[in-house]
PDB file of C-alpha atoms in Angstrom:
ATOM      1  CA  GLN A  14     125.701 113.270  30.733  1.00 84.00           C
ATOM      2  CA  ALA A  15     128.029 110.241  30.768  1.00 90.00           C
ATOM      3  CA  GLN A  16     129.191 107.573  28.248  1.00 95.00           C
ATOM      4  CA  LEU A  17     130.219 103.866  29.113  1.00 96.00           C
ATOM      5  CA  VAL A  18     131.956 101.853  26.535  1.00 96.00           C
ATOM      6  CA  GLU A  19     132.647  98.113  27.691  1.00 96.00           C
ATOM      7  CA  SER A  20     135.459  96.075  26.163  1.00 96.00           C
ATOM      8  CA  GLY A  21     137.102  92.510  26.876  1.00 97.00           C
ATOM      9  CA  GLY A  22     134.573  90.016  26.125  1.00 96.00           C
ATOM     10  CA  GLY A  23     135.174  86.974  24.266  1.00 97.00           C
ATOM     11  CA  LEU A  24     134.713  83.347  23.921  1.00 98.00           C
ATOM     12  CA  VAL A  25     137.089  81.395  26.354  1.00 98.00           C
ATOM     13  CA  GLN A  26     136.995  77.962  27.739  1.00 98.00           C
ATOM     14  CA  ALA A  27     135.867  76.830  31.303  1.00 98.00           C
ATOM     15  CA  GLY A  28     138.266  77.527  33.928  1.00 98.00           C
ATOM     16  CA  ASP A  29     139.746  80.688  32.066  1.00 98.00           C
ATOM     17  CA  SER A  30     139.853  84.058  33.034  1.00 98.00           C
ATOM     18  CA  LEU A  31     138.601  87.263  31.587  1.00 98.00           C
ATOM     19  CA  ARG A  32     138.839  91.049  32.400  1.00 98.00           C
ATOM     20  CA  LEU A  33     136.105  93.467  31.578  1.00 98.00           C
ATOM     21  CA  SER A  34     136.728  97.034  31.213  1.00 98.00           C
ATOM     22  CA  CYS A  35     134.606 100.093  31.170  1.00 97.00           C
ATOM     23  CA  ALA A  36     135.575 103.303  30.301  1.00 96.00           C
ATOM     24  CA  ALA A  37     133.637 106.239  31.662  1.00 94.00           C
ATOM     25  CA  SER A  38     133.621 109.922  30.138  1.00 91.00           C
ATOM     26  CA  GLY A  39     131.417 112.654  30.069  1.00 91.00           C
ATOM     27  CA  ARG A  40     130.988 113.403  33.856  1.00 87.00           C
ATOM     28  CA  PRO A  41     133.657 113.331  36.519  1.00 85.00           C
ATOM     29  CA  PHE A  42     134.248 109.729  37.325  1.00 83.00           C
ATOM     30  CA  SER A  43     134.511 110.141  40.894  1.00 89.00           C
ATOM     31  CA  ASP A  44     130.794 111.122  40.960  1.00 92.00           C
ATOM     32  CA  PHE A  45     129.506 107.519  40.304  1.00 95.00           C
ATOM     33  CA  ALA A  46     128.947 104.323  41.859  1.00 96.00           C
ATOM     34  CA  LEU A  47     129.702 101.556  39.534  1.00 97.00           C
ATOM     35  CA  ALA A  48     128.478  98.067  38.745  1.00 98.00           C
ATOM     36  CA  TRP A  49     128.491  94.988  36.147  1.00 98.00           C
ATOM     37  CA  PHE A  50     125.326  93.394  35.072  1.00 98.00           C
ATOM     38  CA  ARG A  51     124.718  90.657  32.880  1.00 98.00           C
ATOM     39  CA  GLN A  52     121.916  89.339  30.875  1.00 98.00           C
ATOM     40  CA  ALA A  53     121.951  85.741  29.315  1.00 98.00           C
ATOM     41  CA  SER A  54     119.649  84.726  26.424  1.00 96.00           C
ATOM     42  CA  GLY A  55     115.929  84.424  27.530  1.00 96.00           C
ATOM     43  CA  LYS A  56     116.919  85.700  30.942  1.00 97.00           C
ATOM     44  CA  GLU A  57     116.550  88.753  33.067  1.00 97.00           C
ATOM     45  CA  ARG A  58     119.393  91.161  33.468  1.00 97.00           C
ATOM     46  CA  GLU A  59     120.863  90.322  37.104  1.00 98.00           C
ATOM     47  CA  PHE A  60     123.264  92.063  39.269  1.00 98.00           C
ATOM     48  CA  VAL A  61     126.870  90.779  38.918  1.00 98.00           C
ATOM     49  CA  GLY A  62     129.094  92.864  41.115  1.00 98.00           C
ATOM     50  CA  GLY A  63     129.170  96.853  42.481  1.00 98.00           C
ATOM     51  CA  ILE A  64     131.801  98.943  43.623  1.00 97.00           C
ATOM     52  CA  SER A  65     131.260 102.069  45.770  1.00 96.00           C
ATOM     53  CA  ARG A  66     131.900 105.701  44.691  1.00 95.00           C
ATOM     54  CA  ARG A  67     135.081 105.700  46.816  1.00 91.00           C
ATOM     55  CA  GLY A  68     135.903 102.038  46.016  1.00 91.00           C
ATOM     56  CA  SER A  69     136.010 101.001  49.183  1.00 92.00           C
ATOM     57  CA  LYS A  70     133.101  98.575  49.503  1.00 96.00           C
ATOM     58  CA  THR A  71     132.183  96.102  46.736  1.00 97.00           C
ATOM     59  CA  ASN A  72     129.372  93.659  46.587  1.00 97.00           C
ATOM     60  CA  PHE A  73     128.882  90.550  44.516  1.00 98.00           C
ATOM     61  CA  ALA A  74     126.165  87.886  43.560  1.00 98.00           C
ATOM     62  CA  ASP A  75     126.385  84.657  45.413  1.00 98.00           C
ATOM     63  CA  SER A  76     126.921  82.935  41.940  1.00 97.00           C
ATOM     64  CA  VAL A  77     130.015  84.811  41.254  1.00 98.00           C
ATOM     65  CA  LYS A  78     131.490  85.328  44.887  1.00 98.00           C
ATOM     66  CA  GLY A  79     134.911  84.256  45.152  1.00 97.00           C
ATOM     67  CA  ARG A  80     135.309  84.161  41.307  1.00 98.00           C
ATOM     68  CA  PHE A  81     135.004  87.824  40.330  1.00 98.00           C
ATOM     69  CA  THR A  82     136.323  91.036  41.730  1.00 98.00           C
ATOM     70  CA  ILE A  83     135.973  94.413  40.827  1.00 98.00           C
ATOM     71  CA  SER A  84     137.973  97.417  40.829  1.00 96.00           C
ATOM     72  CA  ARG A  85     138.066 100.907  39.423  1.00 94.00           C
ATOM     73  CA  ASP A  86     140.886 103.257  38.447  1.00 93.00           C
ATOM     74  CA  VAL A  87     140.154 106.880  39.084  1.00 90.00           C
ATOM     75  CA  ALA A  88     143.137 107.846  36.907  1.00 92.00           C
ATOM     76  CA  LYS A  89     141.863 105.844  34.030  1.00 94.00           C
ATOM     77  CA  ASN A  90     138.348 106.594  34.660  1.00 94.00           C
ATOM     78  CA  THR A  91     137.913 102.806  34.562  1.00 95.00           C
ATOM     79  CA  VAL A  92     135.931 100.066  36.378  1.00 96.00           C
ATOM     80  CA  TYR A  93     137.257  96.536  35.808  1.00 97.00           C
ATOM     81  CA  LEU A  94     135.472  93.203  36.527  1.00 98.00           C
ATOM     82  CA  GLN A  95     138.183  90.285  36.780  1.00 98.00           C
ATOM     83  CA  MET A  96     136.299  86.909  35.816  1.00 98.00           C
ATOM     84  CA  ASN A  97     138.033  83.857  37.080  1.00 98.00           C
ATOM     85  CA  SER A  98     137.282  80.017  36.772  1.00 98.00           C
ATOM     86  CA  LEU A  99     134.538  80.832  34.169  1.00 98.00           C
ATOM     87  CA  LYS A 100     131.793  78.689  34.002  1.00 98.00           C
ATOM     88  CA  PRO A 101     129.485  78.011  30.862  1.00 98.00           C
ATOM     89  CA  GLU A 102     126.656  79.355  32.972  1.00 97.00           C
ATOM     90  CA  ASP A 103     128.764  83.081  33.014  1.00 98.00           C
ATOM     91  CA  THR A 104     127.657  83.047  29.445  1.00 98.00           C
ATOM     92  CA  ALA A 105     125.709  86.075  28.718  1.00 98.00           C
ATOM     93  CA  VAL A 106     125.995  89.779  27.897  1.00 98.00           C
ATOM     94  CA  TYR A 107     128.051  92.032  30.262  1.00 98.00           C
ATOM     95  CA  TYR A 108     126.928  95.753  30.891  1.00 98.00           C
ATOM     96  CA  CYS A 109     128.670  98.213  32.598  1.00 97.00           C
ATOM     97  CA  ALA A 110     126.261 100.855  34.621  1.00 97.00           C
ATOM     98  CA  ALA A 111     126.952 103.943  36.453  1.00 97.00           C
ATOM     99  CA  LYS A 112     124.888 105.614  39.103  1.00 96.00           C
ATOM    100  CA  LEU A 113     125.217 109.245  40.492  1.00 95.00           C
ATOM    101  CA  THR A 114     125.279 109.282  44.095  1.00 92.00           C
ATOM    102  CA  PRO A 115     126.615 112.026  46.887  1.00 92.00           C
ATOM    103  CA  LEU A 116     126.720 108.870  49.245  1.00 92.00           C
ATOM    104  CA  TYR A 117     130.493 107.366  49.122  1.00 92.00           C
ATOM    105  CA  GLY A 118     130.009 103.857  50.840  1.00 92.00           C
ATOM    106  CA  LEU A 119     127.383 102.145  48.968  1.00 94.00           C
ATOM    107  CA  VAL A 120     126.786  99.507  46.704  1.00 95.00           C
ATOM    108  CA  TYR A 121     123.682  99.495  44.546  1.00 96.00           C
ATOM    109  CA  THR A 122     122.281  96.312  43.541  1.00 96.00           C
ATOM    110  CA  TYR A 123     119.015  97.217  41.785  1.00 96.00           C
ATOM    111  CA  ALA A 124     119.304  97.933  37.873  1.00 96.00           C
ATOM    112  CA  GLY A 125     116.666 100.354  37.922  1.00 96.00           C
ATOM    113  CA  SER A 126     118.891 102.350  40.643  1.00 95.00           C
ATOM    114  CA  TYR A 127     121.643 103.310  37.656  1.00 97.00           C
ATOM    115  CA  ASP A 128     121.446 106.394  35.500  1.00 96.00           C
ATOM    116  CA  TYR A 129     123.953 105.164  32.564  1.00 96.00           C
ATOM    117  CA  TRP A 130     124.599 102.059  30.444  1.00 97.00           C
ATOM    118  CA  GLY A 131     127.165 100.782  28.596  1.00 97.00           C
ATOM    119  CA  GLN A 132     125.971  98.591  25.230  1.00 96.00           C
ATOM    120  CA  GLY A 133     127.182  95.291  26.313  1.00 97.00           C
ATOM    121  CA  THR A 134     130.277  93.184  25.511  1.00 97.00           C
ATOM    122  CA  GLN A 135     129.564  89.607  25.046  1.00 98.00           C
ATOM    123  CA  VAL A 136     131.105  86.529  27.094  1.00 98.00           C
ATOM    124  CA  THR A 137     130.737  83.402  26.028  1.00 98.00           C
ATOM    125  CA  VAL A 138     132.159  80.196  28.163  1.00 98.00           C
ATOM    126  CA  SER A 139     132.517  77.125  26.490  1.00 98.00           C
ATOM    127  CA  SER A 140     132.866  73.804  28.111  1.00 94.00           C
TER     128      SER A 140
END
């Protein structure tokens, strides 16, 4: 079992930055590929960005490329989503997800691939 706890959400203005954190516990952090998803009101959950188990590869949705980055800190068992130049359309509940995998170099973009989820953190961007 693993537990994921997100933090860092809030209300910001368009153009601002925000960093989300997701702390993992229960299993060795290095066992997981990690990702962030989001779900806006009335919409399906969508992939935002992911990072491979080793941290060597990342992948992002087109809508956030060039604005968001993802990183992982093995010592702190934490994955981060740095969000810059935020837009009102980034408003959503953001979820951290972890996938147990023996593969070190893959980023998984399908929500159904993930084994563990956090409770979500709200990000609201005002215009």
